[in-house]
């Protein structure tokens, strides 16, 4: 691949929305890309829309766990390999499906995930900051927001 010139033209994006994504396999995948000549990779996570075709509310805890796993992948990879992370928010699973969670109900999830990435983890203090920022009294992480 490196002889083709492709690694100088593109940067691979590794997609995974699972709350329990396999950190070790992602680190190995990054190593394979490096051996093929790719110096940078992107990660793709999801803050909404990746848990069910007809999901109407966002389960924040699932998406937070996904981002915390991506942080582990980043910390177990060479420091210069990560170009960025795309926080996807899927609107539907395909063009023939109904809409899944709409953006307004997913704003708390987006805020939590962004704060986790910005702070390199998640804590009660970060949760309190997100609640204050959004004007909410209690973010429900493992159940659906009321």
mmCIF file with all atom_site columns, N, CA, C and O in Angstrom, residues 40-96:
data_model
loop_
_atom_site.group_PDB
_atom_site.id
_atom_site.type_symbol
_atom_site.label_atom_id
_atom_site.label_alt_id
_atom_site.label_comp_id
_atom_site.label_asym_id
_atom_site.label_entity_id
_atom_site.label_seq_id
_atom_site.pdbx_PDB_ins_code
_atom_site.Cartn_x
_atom_site.Cartn_y
_atom_site.Cartn_z
_atom_site.occupancy
_atom_site.B_iso_or_equiv
_atom_site.pdbx_formal_charge
_atom_site.auth_seq_id
_atom_site.auth_comp_id
_atom_site.auth_asym_id
_atom_site.auth_atom_id
_atom_site.pdbx_PDB_model_num
ATOM 1   N N  . UNK A 1 40 ? -1.408  8.972  10.086 1.00 0.00 ? 40 UNK A N  1
ATOM 2   C CA . UNK A 1 40 ? -2.496  9.503  10.909 1.00 0.00 ? 40 UNK A CA 1
ATOM 3   C C  . UNK A 1 40 ? -3.762  8.682  10.702 1.00 0.00 ? 40 UNK A C  1
ATOM 4   O O  . UNK A 1 40 ? -4.022  8.185  9.601  1.00 0.00 ? 40 UNK A O  1
ATOM 5   N N  . UNK A 1 41 ? -4.563  8.561  11.765 1.00 0.00 ? 41 UNK A N  1
ATOM 6   C CA . UNK A 1 41 ? -5.885  7.939  11.671 1.00 0.00 ? 41 UNK A CA 1
ATOM 7   C C  . UNK A 1 41 ? -6.886  8.813  12.409 1.00 0.00 ? 41 UNK A C  1
ATOM 8   O O  . UNK A 1 41 ? -6.519  9.640  13.249 1.00 0.00 ? 41 UNK A O  1
ATOM 9   N N  . UNK A 1 42 ? -8.138  8.631  12.085 1.00 0.00 ? 42 UNK A N  1
ATOM 10  C CA . UNK A 1 42 ? -9.264  9.275  12.769 1.00 0.00 ? 42 UNK A CA 1
ATOM 11  C C  . UNK A 1 42 ? -10.065 8.194  13.476 1.00 0.00 ? 42 UNK A C  1
ATOM 12  O O  . UNK A 1 42 ? -10.100 7.049  13.034 1.00 0.00 ? 42 UNK A O  1
ATOM 13  N N  . UNK A 1 43 ? -10.744 8.568  14.550 1.00 0.00 ? 43 UNK A N  1
ATOM 14  C CA . UNK A 1 43 ? -11.703 7.700  15.212 1.00 0.00 ? 43 UNK A CA 1
ATOM 15  C C  . UNK A 1 43 ? -13.094 8.243  14.931 1.00 0.00 ? 43 UNK A C  1
ATOM 16  O O  . UNK A 1 43 ? -13.282 9.451  14.785 1.00 0.00 ? 43 UNK A O  1
ATOM 17  N N  . UNK A 1 44 ? -14.082 7.362  14.878 1.00 0.00 ? 44 UNK A N  1
ATOM 18  C CA . UNK A 1 44 ? -15.480 7.765  14.730 1.00 0.00 ? 44 UNK A CA 1
ATOM 19  C C  . UNK A 1 44 ? -16.295 7.118  15.833 1.00 0.00 ? 44 UNK A C  1
ATOM 20  O O  . UNK A 1 44 ? -16.388 5.897  15.923 1.00 0.00 ? 44 UNK A O  1
ATOM 21  N N  . UNK A 1 45 ? -16.857 7.953  16.671 1.00 0.00 ? 45 UNK A N  1
ATOM 22  C CA . UNK A 1 45 ? -17.716 7.518  17.774 1.00 0.00 ? 45 UNK A CA 1
ATOM 23  C C  . UNK A 1 45 ? -19.143 7.967  17.456 1.00 0.00 ? 45 UNK A C  1
ATOM 24  O O  . UNK A 1 45 ? -19.405 8.466  16.374 1.00 0.00 ? 45 UNK A O  1
ATOM 25  N N  . UNK A 1 46 ? -20.037 7.797  18.413 1.00 0.00 ? 46 UNK A N  1
ATOM 26  C CA . UNK A 1 46 ? -21.402 8.290  18.231 1.00 0.00 ? 46 UNK A CA 1
ATOM 27  C C  . UNK A 1 46 ? -21.915 8.835  19.549 1.00 0.00 ? 46 UNK A C  1
ATOM 28  O O  . UNK A 1 46 ? -21.713 8.229  20.591 1.00 0.00 ? 46 UNK A O  1
ATOM 29  N N  . UNK A 1 47 ? -22.579 9.969  19.479 1.00 0.00 ? 47 UNK A N  1
ATOM 30  C CA . UNK A 1 47 ? -23.218 10.515 20.669 1.00 0.00 ? 47 UNK A CA 1
ATOM 31  C C  . UNK A 1 47 ? -24.726 10.279 20.647 1.00 0.00 ? 47 UNK A C  1
ATOM 32  O O  . UNK A 1 47 ? -25.417 10.501 21.637 1.00 0.00 ? 47 UNK A O  1
ATOM 33  N N  . UNK A 1 48 ? -25.237 9.789  19.511 1.00 0.00 ? 48 UNK A N  1
ATOM 34  C CA . UNK A 1 48 ? -26.657 9.450  19.389 1.00 0.00 ? 48 UNK A CA 1
ATOM 35  C C  . UNK A 1 48 ? -26.862 8.600  18.153 1.00 0.00 ? 48 UNK A C  1
ATOM 36  O O  . UNK A 1 48 ? -26.024 8.562  17.263 1.00 0.00 ? 48 UNK A O  1
ATOM 37  N N  . UNK A 1 49 ? -27.997 7.913  18.126 1.00 0.00 ? 49 UNK A N  1
ATOM 38  C CA . UNK A 1 49 ? -28.424 7.245  16.912 1.00 0.00 ? 49 UNK A CA 1
ATOM 39  C C  . UNK A 1 49 ? -27.727 5.948  16.572 1.00 0.00 ? 49 UNK A C  1
ATOM 40  O O  . UNK A 1 49 ? -27.829 5.490  15.446 1.00 0.00 ? 49 UNK A O  1
ATOM 41  N N  . UNK A 1 50 ? -27.025 5.344  17.484 1.00 0.00 ? 50 UNK A N  1
ATOM 42  C CA . UNK A 1 50 ? -26.284 4.130  17.148 1.00 0.00 ? 50 UNK A CA 1
ATOM 43  C C  . UNK A 1 50 ? -26.689 2.940  18.006 1.00 0.00 ? 50 UNK A C  1
ATOM 44  O O  . UNK A 1 50 ? -25.982 1.952  18.055 1.00 0.00 ? 50 UNK A O  1
ATOM 45  N N  . UNK A 1 51 ? -27.834 3.032  18.660 1.00 0.00 ? 51 UNK A N  1
ATOM 46  C CA . UNK A 1 51 ? -28.233 1.960  19.577 1.00 0.00 ? 51 UNK A CA 1
ATOM 47  C C  . UNK A 1 51 ? -29.523 1.251  19.184 1.00 0.00 ? 51 UNK A C  1
ATOM 48  O O  . UNK A 1 51 ? -29.862 0.257  19.803 1.00 0.00 ? 51 UNK A O  1
ATOM 49  N N  . UNK A 1 52 ? -30.218 1.735  18.201 1.00 0.00 ? 52 UNK A N  1
ATOM 50  C CA . UNK A 1 52 ? -31.438 1.064  17.779 1.00 0.00 ? 52 UNK A CA 1
ATOM 51  C C  . UNK A 1 52 ? -32.122 1.817  16.661 1.00 0.00 ? 52 UNK A C  1
ATOM 52  O O  . UNK A 1 52 ? -32.169 3.050  16.672 1.00 0.00 ? 52 UNK A O  1
ATOM 53  N N  . UNK A 1 53 ? -32.650 1.086  15.703 1.00 0.00 ? 53 UNK A N  1
ATOM 54  C CA . UNK A 1 53 ? -33.220 1.698  14.506 1.00 0.00 ? 53 UNK A CA 1
ATOM 55  C C  . UNK A 1 53 ? -34.402 2.607  14.818 1.00 0.00 ? 53 UNK A C  1
ATOM 56  O O  . UNK A 1 53 ? -34.645 3.593  14.121 1.00 0.00 ? 53 UNK A O  1
ATOM 57  N N  . UNK A 1 54 ? -35.151 2.308  15.865 1.00 0.00 ? 54 UNK A N  1
ATOM 58  C CA . UNK A 1 54 ? -36.314 3.127  16.195 1.00 0.00 ? 54 UNK A CA 1
ATOM 59  C C  . UNK A 1 54 ? -36.189 3.756  17.582 1.00 0.00 ? 54 UNK A C  1
ATOM 60  O O  . UNK A 1 54 ? -37.183 4.027  18.244 1.00 0.00 ? 54 UNK A O  1
ATOM 61  N N  . UNK A 1 55 ? -34.959 3.996  18.009 1.00 0.00 ? 55 UNK A N  1
ATOM 62  C CA . UNK A 1 55 ? -34.692 4.621  19.304 1.00 0.00 ? 55 UNK A CA 1
ATOM 63  C C  . UNK A 1 55 ? -35.229 6.052  19.295 1.00 0.00 ? 55 UNK A C  1
ATOM 64  O O  . UNK A 1 55 ? -35.005 6.788  18.342 1.00 0.00 ? 55 UNK A O  1
ATOM 65  N N  . UNK A 1 56 ? -35.933 6.442  20.342 1.00 0.00 ? 56 UNK A N  1
ATOM 66  C CA . UNK A 1 56 ? -36.456 7.809  20.374 1.00 0.00 ? 56 UNK A CA 1
ATOM 67  C C  . UNK A 1 56 ? -35.764 8.667  21.430 1.00 0.00 ? 56 UNK A C  1
ATOM 68  O O  . UNK A 1 56 ? -35.804 9.895  21.344 1.00 0.00 ? 56 UNK A O  1
ATOM 69  N N  . UNK A 1 57 ? -35.137 8.035  22.422 1.00 0.00 ? 57 UNK A N  1
ATOM 70  C CA . UNK A 1 57 ? -34.411 8.771  23.464 1.00 0.00 ? 57 UNK A CA 1
ATOM 71  C C  . UNK A 1 57 ? -32.974 8.258  23.521 1.00 0.00 ? 57 UNK A C  1
ATOM 72  O O  . UNK A 1 57 ? -32.698 7.121  23.148 1.00 0.00 ? 57 UNK A O  1
ATOM 73  N N  . UNK A 1 58 ? -32.081 9.097  23.992 1.00 0.00 ? 58 UNK A N  1
ATOM 74  C CA . UNK A 1 58 ? -30.657 8.768  23.987 1.00 0.00 ? 58 UNK A CA 1
ATOM 75  C C  . UNK A 1 58 ? -30.208 8.245  25.344 1.00 0.00 ? 58 UNK A C  1
ATOM 76  O O  . UNK A 1 58 ? -30.420 8.908  26.359 1.00 0.00 ? 58 UNK A O  1
ATOM 77  N N  . UNK A 1 59 ? -29.575 7.101  25.343 1.00 0.00 ? 59 UNK A N  1
ATOM 78  C CA . UNK A 1 59 ? -29.005 6.533  26.560 1.00 0.00 ? 59 UNK A CA 1
ATOM 79  C C  . UNK A 1 59 ? -27.577 7.063  26.703 1.00 0.00 ? 59 UNK A C  1
ATOM 80  O O  . UNK A 1 59 ? -26.642 6.569  26.076 1.00 0.00 ? 59 UNK A O  1
ATOM 81  N N  . UNK A 1 60 ? -27.413 8.095  27.517 1.00 0.00 ? 60 UNK A N  1
ATOM 82  C CA . UNK A 1 60 ? -26.138 8.803  27.637 1.00 0.00 ? 60 UNK A CA 1
ATOM 83  C C  . UNK A 1 60 ? -25.016 7.867  28.063 1.00 0.00 ? 60 UNK A C  1
ATOM 84  O O  . UNK A 1 60 ? -23.912 7.927  27.528 1.00 0.00 ? 60 UNK A O  1
ATOM 85  N N  . UNK A 1 61 ? -25.283 6.988  29.023 1.00 0.00 ? 61 UNK A N  1
ATOM 86  C CA . UNK A 1 61 ? -24.248 6.106  29.549 1.00 0.00 ? 61 UNK A CA 1
ATOM 87  C C  . UNK A 1 61 ? -23.599 5.256  28.474 1.00 0.00 ? 61 UNK A C  1
ATOM 88  O O  . UNK A 1 61 ? -22.381 5.056  28.486 1.00 0.00 ? 61 UNK A O  1
ATOM 89  N N  . UNK A 1 62 ? -24.374 4.766  27.523 1.00 0.00 ? 62 UNK A N  1
ATOM 90  C CA . UNK A 1 62 ? -23.828 3.958  26.428 1.00 0.00 ? 62 UNK A CA 1
ATOM 91  C C  . UNK A 1 62 ? -22.803 4.765  25.637 1.00 0.00 ? 62 UNK A C  1
ATOM 92  O O  . UNK A 1 62 ? -21.696 4.297  25.369 1.00 0.00 ? 62 UNK A O  1
ATOM 93  N N  . UNK A 1 63 ? -23.166 5.965  25.269 1.00 0.00 ? 63 UNK A N  1
ATOM 94  C CA . UNK A 1 63 ? -22.300 6.796  24.434 1.00 0.00 ? 63 UNK A CA 1
ATOM 95  C C  . UNK A 1 63 ? -21.083 7.292  25.211 1.00 0.00 ? 63 UNK A C  1
ATOM 96  O O  . UNK A 1 63 ? -19.981 7.381  24.651 1.00 0.00 ? 63 UNK A O  1
ATOM 97  N N  . UNK A 1 64 ? -21.266 7.593  26.484 1.00 0.00 ? 64 UNK A N  1
ATOM 98  C CA . UNK A 1 64 ? -20.123 7.987  27.312 1.00 0.00 ? 64 UNK A CA 1
ATOM 99  C C  . UNK A 1 64 ? -19.110 6.845  27.385 1.00 0.00 ? 64 UNK A C  1
ATOM 100 O O  . UNK A 1 64 ? -17.906 7.064  27.213 1.00 0.00 ? 64 UNK A O  1
ATOM 101 N N  . UNK A 1 65 ? -19.585 5.624  27.615 1.00 0.00 ? 65 UNK A N  1
ATOM 102 C CA . UNK A 1 65 ? -18.677 4.468  27.679 1.00 0.00 ? 65 UNK A CA 1
ATOM 103 C C  . UNK A 1 65 ? -17.914 4.301  26.367 1.00 0.00 ? 65 UNK A C  1
ATOM 104 O O  . UNK A 1 65 ? -16.716 3.985  26.369 1.00 0.00 ? 65 UNK A O  1
ATOM 105 N N  . UNK A 1 66 ? -18.583 4.524  25.241 1.00 0.00 ? 66 UNK A N  1
ATOM 106 C CA . UNK A 1 66 ? -17.929 4.435  23.938 1.00 0.00 ? 66 UNK A CA 1
ATOM 107 C C  . UNK A 1 66 ? -16.779 5.435  23.852 1.00 0.00 ? 66 UNK A C  1
ATOM 108 O O  . UNK A 1 66 ? -15.671 5.097  23.448 1.00 0.00 ? 66 UNK A O  1
ATOM 109 N N  . UNK A 1 67 ? -17.020 6.657  24.295 1.00 0.00 ? 67 UNK A N  1
ATOM 110 C CA . UNK A 1 67 ? -15.975 7.678  24.235 1.00 0.00 ? 67 UNK A CA 1
ATOM 111 C C  . UNK A 1 67 ? -14.837 7.385  25.218 1.00 0.00 ? 67 UNK A C  1
ATOM 112 O O  . UNK A 1 67 ? -13.673 7.631  24.893 1.00 0.00 ? 67 UNK A O  1
ATOM 113 N N  . UNK A 1 68 ? -15.170 6.851  26.371 1.00 0.00 ? 68 UNK A N  1
ATOM 114 C CA . UNK A 1 68 ? -14.112 6.493  27.332 1.00 0.00 ? 68 UNK A CA 1
ATOM 115 C C  . UNK A 1 68 ? -13.237 5.367  26.762 1.00 0.00 ? 68 UNK A C  1
ATOM 116 O O  . UNK A 1 68 ? -12.013 5.357  26.984 1.00 0.00 ? 68 UNK A O  1
ATOM 117 N N  . UNK A 1 69 ? -13.838 4.441  26.013 1.00 0.00 ? 69 UNK A N  1
ATOM 118 C CA . UNK A 1 69 ? -13.056 3.389  25.364 1.00 0.00 ? 69 UNK A CA 1
ATOM 119 C C  . UNK A 1 69 ? -12.135 3.986  24.287 1.00 0.00 ? 69 UNK A C  1
ATOM 120 O O  . UNK A 1 69 ? -10.982 3.584  24.163 1.00 0.00 ? 69 UNK A O  1
ATOM 121 N N  . UNK A 1 70 ? -12.649 4.940  23.528 1.00 0.00 ? 70 UNK A N  1
ATOM 122 C CA . UNK A 1 70 ? -11.810 5.585  22.514 1.00 0.00 ? 70 UNK A CA 1
ATOM 123 C C  . UNK A 1 70 ? -10.647 6.319  23.170 1.00 0.00 ? 70 UNK A C  1
ATOM 124 O O  . UNK A 1 70 ? -9.535  6.347  22.619 1.00 0.00 ? 70 UNK A O  1
ATOM 125 N N  . UNK A 1 71 ? -10.875 6.914  24.340 1.00 0.00 ? 71 UNK A N  1
ATOM 126 C CA . UNK A 1 71 ? -9.767  7.559  25.066 1.00 0.00 ? 71 UNK A CA 1
ATOM 127 C C  . UNK A 1 71 ? -8.698  6.532  25.436 1.00 0.00 ? 71 UNK A C  1
ATOM 128 O O  . UNK A 1 71 ? -7.494  6.827  25.378 1.00 0.00 ? 71 UNK A O  1
ATOM 129 N N  . UNK A 1 72 ? -9.133  5.324  25.797 1.00 0.00 ? 72 UNK A N  1
ATOM 130 C CA . UNK A 1 72 ? -8.165  4.261  26.102 1.00 0.00 ? 72 UNK A CA 1
ATOM 131 C C  . UNK A 1 72 ? -7.380  3.867  24.857 1.00 0.00 ? 72 UNK A C  1
ATOM 132 O O  . UNK A 1 72 ? -6.169  3.622  24.928 1.00 0.00 ? 72 UNK A O  1
ATOM 133 N N  . UNK A 1 73 ? -8.060  3.789  23.719 1.00 0.00 ? 73 UNK A N  1
ATOM 134 C CA . UNK A 1 73 ? -7.361  3.474  22.471 1.00 0.00 ? 73 UNK A CA 1
ATOM 135 C C  . UNK A 1 73 ? -6.302  4.547  22.209 1.00 0.00 ? 73 UNK A C  1
ATOM 136 O O  . UNK A 1 73 ? -5.153  4.237  21.896 1.00 0.00 ? 73 UNK A O  1
ATOM 137 N N  . UNK A 1 74 ? -6.686  5.805  22.354 1.00 0.00 ? 74 UNK A N  1
ATOM 138 C CA . UNK A 1 74 ? -5.751  6.909  22.106 1.00 0.00 ? 74 UNK A CA 1
ATOM 139 C C  . UNK A 1 74 ? -4.554  6.839  23.050 1.00 0.00 ? 74 UNK A C  1
ATOM 140 O O  . UNK A 1 74 ? -3.409  7.033  22.629 1.00 0.00 ? 74 UNK A O  1
ATOM 141 N N  . UNK A 1 75 ? -4.803  6.540  24.318 1.00 0.00 ? 75 UNK A N  1
ATOM 142 C CA . UNK A 1 75 ? -3.703  6.522  25.284 1.00 0.00 ? 75 UNK A CA 1
ATOM 143 C C  . UNK A 1 75 ? -2.779  5.318  25.100 1.00 0.00 ? 75 UNK A C  1
ATOM 144 O O  . UNK A 1 75 ? -1.650  5.342  25.571 1.00 0.00 ? 75 UNK A O  1
ATOM 145 N N  . UNK A 1 76 ? -3.253  4.284  24.410 1.00 0.00 ? 76 UNK A N  1
ATOM 146 C CA . UNK A 1 76 ? -2.437  3.098  24.143 1.00 0.00 ? 76 UNK A CA 1
ATOM 147 C C  . UNK A 1 76 ? -1.838  3.095  22.735 1.00 0.00 ? 76 UNK A C  1
ATOM 148 O O  . UNK A 1 76 ? -1.277  2.092  22.310 1.00 0.00 ? 76 UNK A O  1
ATOM 149 N N  . UNK A 1 77 ? -1.971  4.213  22.037 1.00 0.00 ? 77 UNK A N  1
ATOM 150 C CA . UNK A 1 77 ? -1.455  4.354  20.681 1.00 0.00 ? 77 UNK A CA 1
ATOM 151 C C  . UNK A 1 77 ? -0.339  5.394  20.686 1.00 0.00 ? 77 UNK A C  1
ATOM 152 O O  . UNK A 1 77 ? -0.241  6.196  21.602 1.00 0.00 ? 77 UNK A O  1
ATOM 153 N N  . UNK A 1 78 ? 0.503   5.393  19.634 1.00 0.00 ? 78 UNK A N  1
ATOM 154 C CA . UNK A 1 78 ? 1.536   6.431  19.557 1.00 0.00 ? 78 UNK A CA 1
ATOM 155 C C  . UNK A 1 78 ? 0.912   7.829  19.633 1.00 0.00 ? 78 UNK A C  1
ATOM 156 O O  . UNK A 1 78 ? -0.156  8.077  19.059 1.00 0.00 ? 78 UNK A O  1
ATOM 157 N N  . UNK A 1 79 ? 1.573   8.734  20.320 1.00 0.00 ? 79 UNK A N  1
ATOM 158 C CA . UNK A 1 79 ? 1.018   10.062 20.597 1.00 0.00 ? 79 UNK A CA 1
ATOM 159 C C  . UNK A 1 79 ? 0.693   10.857 19.331 1.00 0.00 ? 79 UNK A C  1
ATOM 160 O O  . UNK A 1 79 ? -0.234  11.664 19.330 1.00 0.00 ? 79 UNK A O  1
ATOM 161 N N  . UNK A 1 80 ? 1.417   10.622 18.259 1.00 0.00 ? 80 UNK A N  1
ATOM 162 C CA . UNK A 1 80 ? 1.241   11.433 17.059 1.00 0.00 ? 80 UNK A CA 1
ATOM 163 C C  . UNK A 1 80 ? 0.305   10.823 16.018 1.00 0.00 ? 80 UNK A C  1
ATOM 164 O O  . UNK A 1 80 ? 0.127   11.375 14.942 1.00 0.00 ? 80 UNK A O  1
ATOM 165 N N  . UNK A 1 81 ? -0.325  9.692  16.316 1.00 0.00 ? 81 UNK A N  1
ATOM 166 C CA . UNK A 1 81 ? -1.105  8.982  15.296 1.00 0.00 ? 81 UNK A CA 1
ATOM 167 C C  . UNK A 1 81 ? -2.535  9.511  15.158 1.00 0.00 ? 81 UNK A C  1
ATOM 168 O O  . UNK A 1 81 ? -3.102  9.493  14.071 1.00 0.00 ? 81 UNK A O  1
ATOM 169 N N  . UNK A 1 82 ? -3.137  10.011 16.228 1.00 0.00 ? 82 UNK A N  1
ATOM 170 C CA . UNK A 1 82 ? -4.543  10.422 16.182 1.00 0.00 ? 82 UNK A CA 1
ATOM 171 C C  . UNK A 1 82 ? -4.678  11.823 15.598 1.00 0.00 ? 82 UNK A C  1
ATOM 172 O O  . UNK A 1 82 ? -4.174  12.787 16.155 1.00 0.00 ? 82 UNK A O  1
ATOM 173 N N  . UNK A 1 83 ? -5.366  11.910 14.484 1.00 0.00 ? 83 UNK A N  1
ATOM 174 C CA . UNK A 1 83 ? -5.623  13.208 13.847 1.00 0.00 ? 83 UNK A CA 1
ATOM 175 C C  . UNK A 1 83 ? -6.853  13.876 14.446 1.00 0.00 ? 83 UNK A C  1
ATOM 176 O O  . UNK A 1 83 ? -6.906  15.088 14.567 1.00 0.00 ? 83 UNK A O  1
ATOM 177 N N  . UNK A 1 84 ? -7.853  13.076 14.812 1.00 0.00 ? 84 UNK A N  1
ATOM 178 C CA . UNK A 1 84 ? -9.070  13.637 15.388 1.00 0.00 ? 84 UNK A CA 1
ATOM 179 C C  . UNK A 1 84 ? -10.100 12.561 15.624 1.00 0.00 ? 84 UNK A C  1
ATOM 180 O O  . UNK A 1 84 ? -9.901  11.396 15.298 1.00 0.00 ? 84 UNK A O  1
ATOM 181 N N  . UNK A 1 85 ? -11.218 13.003 16.209 1.00 0.00 ? 85 UNK A N  1
ATOM 182 C CA . UNK A 1 85 ? -12.338 12.090 16.443 1.00 0.00 ? 85 UNK A CA 1
ATOM 183 C C  . UNK A 1 85 ? -13.609 12.744 15.930 1.00 0.00 ? 85 UNK A C  1
ATOM 184 O O  . UNK A 1 85 ? -13.859 13.922 16.193 1.00 0.00 ? 85 UNK A O  1
ATOM 185 N N  . UNK A 1 86 ? -14.370 11.991 15.165 1.00 0.00 ? 86 UNK A N  1
ATOM 186 C CA . UNK A 1 86 ? -15.647 12.470 14.637 1.00 0.00 ? 86 UNK A CA 1
ATOM 187 C C  . UNK A 1 86 ? -16.752 11.940 15.536 1.00 0.00 ? 86 UNK A C  1
ATOM 188 O O  . UNK A 1 86 ? -16.925 10.725 15.645 1.00 0.00 ? 86 UNK A O  1
ATOM 189 N N  . UNK A 1 87 ? -17.462 12.822 16.194 1.00 0.00 ? 87 UNK A N  1
ATOM 190 C CA . UNK A 1 87 ? -18.601 12.425 17.032 1.00 0.00 ? 87 UNK A CA 1
ATOM 191 C C  . UNK A 1 87 ? -19.832 12.391 16.137 1.00 0.00 ? 87 UNK A C  1
ATOM 192 O O  . UNK A 1 87 ? -20.422 13.424 15.857 1.00 0.00 ? 87 UNK A O  1
ATOM 193 N N  . UNK A 1 88 ? -20.174 11.209 15.667 1.00 0.00 ? 88 UNK A N  1
ATOM 194 C CA . UNK A 1 88 ? -21.302 11.105 14.758 1.00 0.00 ? 88 UNK A CA 1
ATOM 195 C C  . UNK A 1 88 ? -22.606 11.105 15.547 1.00 0.00 ? 88 UNK A C  1
ATOM 196 O O  . UNK A 1 88 ? -22.659 10.708 16.704 1.00 0.00 ? 88 UNK A O  1
ATOM 197 N N  . UNK A 1 89 ? -23.649 11.563 14.897 1.00 0.00 ? 89 UNK A N  1
ATOM 198 C CA . UNK A 1 89 ? -24.986 11.565 15.471 1.00 0.00 ? 89 UNK A CA 1
ATOM 199 C C  . UNK A 1 89 ? -25.966 11.123 14.403 1.00 0.00 ? 89 UNK A C  1
ATOM 200 O O  . UNK A 1 89 ? -26.507 11.947 13.669 1.00 0.00 ? 89 UNK A O  1
ATOM 201 N N  . UNK A 1 90 ? -26.144 9.820  14.287 1.00 0.00 ? 90 UNK A N  1
ATOM 202 C CA . UNK A 1 90 ? -26.952 9.272  13.209 1.00 0.00 ? 90 UNK A CA 1
ATOM 203 C C  . UNK A 1 90 ? -28.415 9.641  13.364 1.00 0.00 ? 90 UNK A C  1
ATOM 204 O O  . UNK A 1 90 ? -28.986 9.565  14.449 1.00 0.00 ? 90 UNK A O  1
ATOM 205 N N  . UNK A 1 91 ? -29.022 10.037 12.255 1.00 0.00 ? 91 UNK A N  1
ATOM 206 C CA . UNK A 1 91 ? -30.414 10.438 12.230 1.00 0.00 ? 91 UNK A CA 1
ATOM 207 C C  . UNK A 1 91 ? -31.331 9.279  11.866 1.00 0.00 ? 91 UNK A C  1
ATOM 208 O O  . UNK A 1 91 ? -32.467 9.223  12.290 1.00 0.00 ? 91 UNK A O  1
ATOM 209 N N  . UNK A 1 92 ? -30.819 8.358  11.072 1.00 0.00 ? 92 UNK A N  1
ATOM 210 C CA . UNK A 1 92 ? -31.560 7.158  10.694 1.00 0.00 ? 92 UNK A CA 1
ATOM 211 C C  . UNK A 1 92 ? -30.571 6.115  10.220 1.00 0.00 ? 92 UNK A C  1
ATOM 212 O O  . UNK A 1 92 ? -29.451 6.444  9.857  1.00 0.00 ? 92 UNK A O  1
ATOM 213 N N  . UNK A 1 93 ? -30.980 4.882  10.219 1.00 0.00 ? 93 UNK A N  1
ATOM 214 C CA . UNK A 1 93 ? -30.077 3.782  9.872  1.00 0.00 ? 93 UNK A CA 1
ATOM 215 C C  . UNK A 1 93 ? -29.917 3.604  8.369  1.00 0.00 ? 93 UNK A C  1
ATOM 216 O O  . UNK A 1 93 ? -28.909 3.117  7.905  1.00 0.00 ? 93 UNK A O  1
ATOM 217 N N  . UNK A 1 94 ? -30.915 3.957  7.621  1.00 0.00 ? 94 UNK A N  1
ATOM 218 C CA . UNK A 1 94 ? -30.822 3.990  6.165  1.00 0.00 ? 94 UNK A CA 1
ATOM 219 C C  . UNK A 1 94 ? -31.929 4.899  5.660  1.00 0.00 ? 94 UNK A C  1
ATOM 220 O O  . UNK A 1 94 ? -32.772 5.353  6.433  1.00 0.00 ? 94 UNK A O  1
ATOM 221 N N  . UNK A 1 95 ? -31.940 5.172  4.382  1.00 0.00 ? 95 UNK A N  1
ATOM 222 C CA . UNK A 1 95 ? -32.888 6.151  3.843  1.00 0.00 ? 95 UNK A CA 1
ATOM 223 C C  . UNK A 1 95 ? -34.341 5.687  3.877  1.00 0.00 ? 95 UNK A C  1
ATOM 224 O O  . UNK A 1 95 ? -35.243 6.486  3.649  1.00 0.00 ? 95 UNK A O  1
ATOM 225 N N  . UNK A 1 96 ? -34.551 4.415  4.179  1.00 0.00 ? 96 UNK A N  1
ATOM 226 C CA . UNK A 1 96 ? -35.913 3.894  4.216  1.00 0.00 ? 96 UNK A CA 1
ATOM 227 C C  . UNK A 1 96 ? -36.420 3.711  5.648  1.00 0.00 ? 96 UNK A C  1
ATOM 228 O O  . UNK A 1 96 ? -37.548 3.286  5.855  1.00 0.00 ? 96 UNK A O  1
#
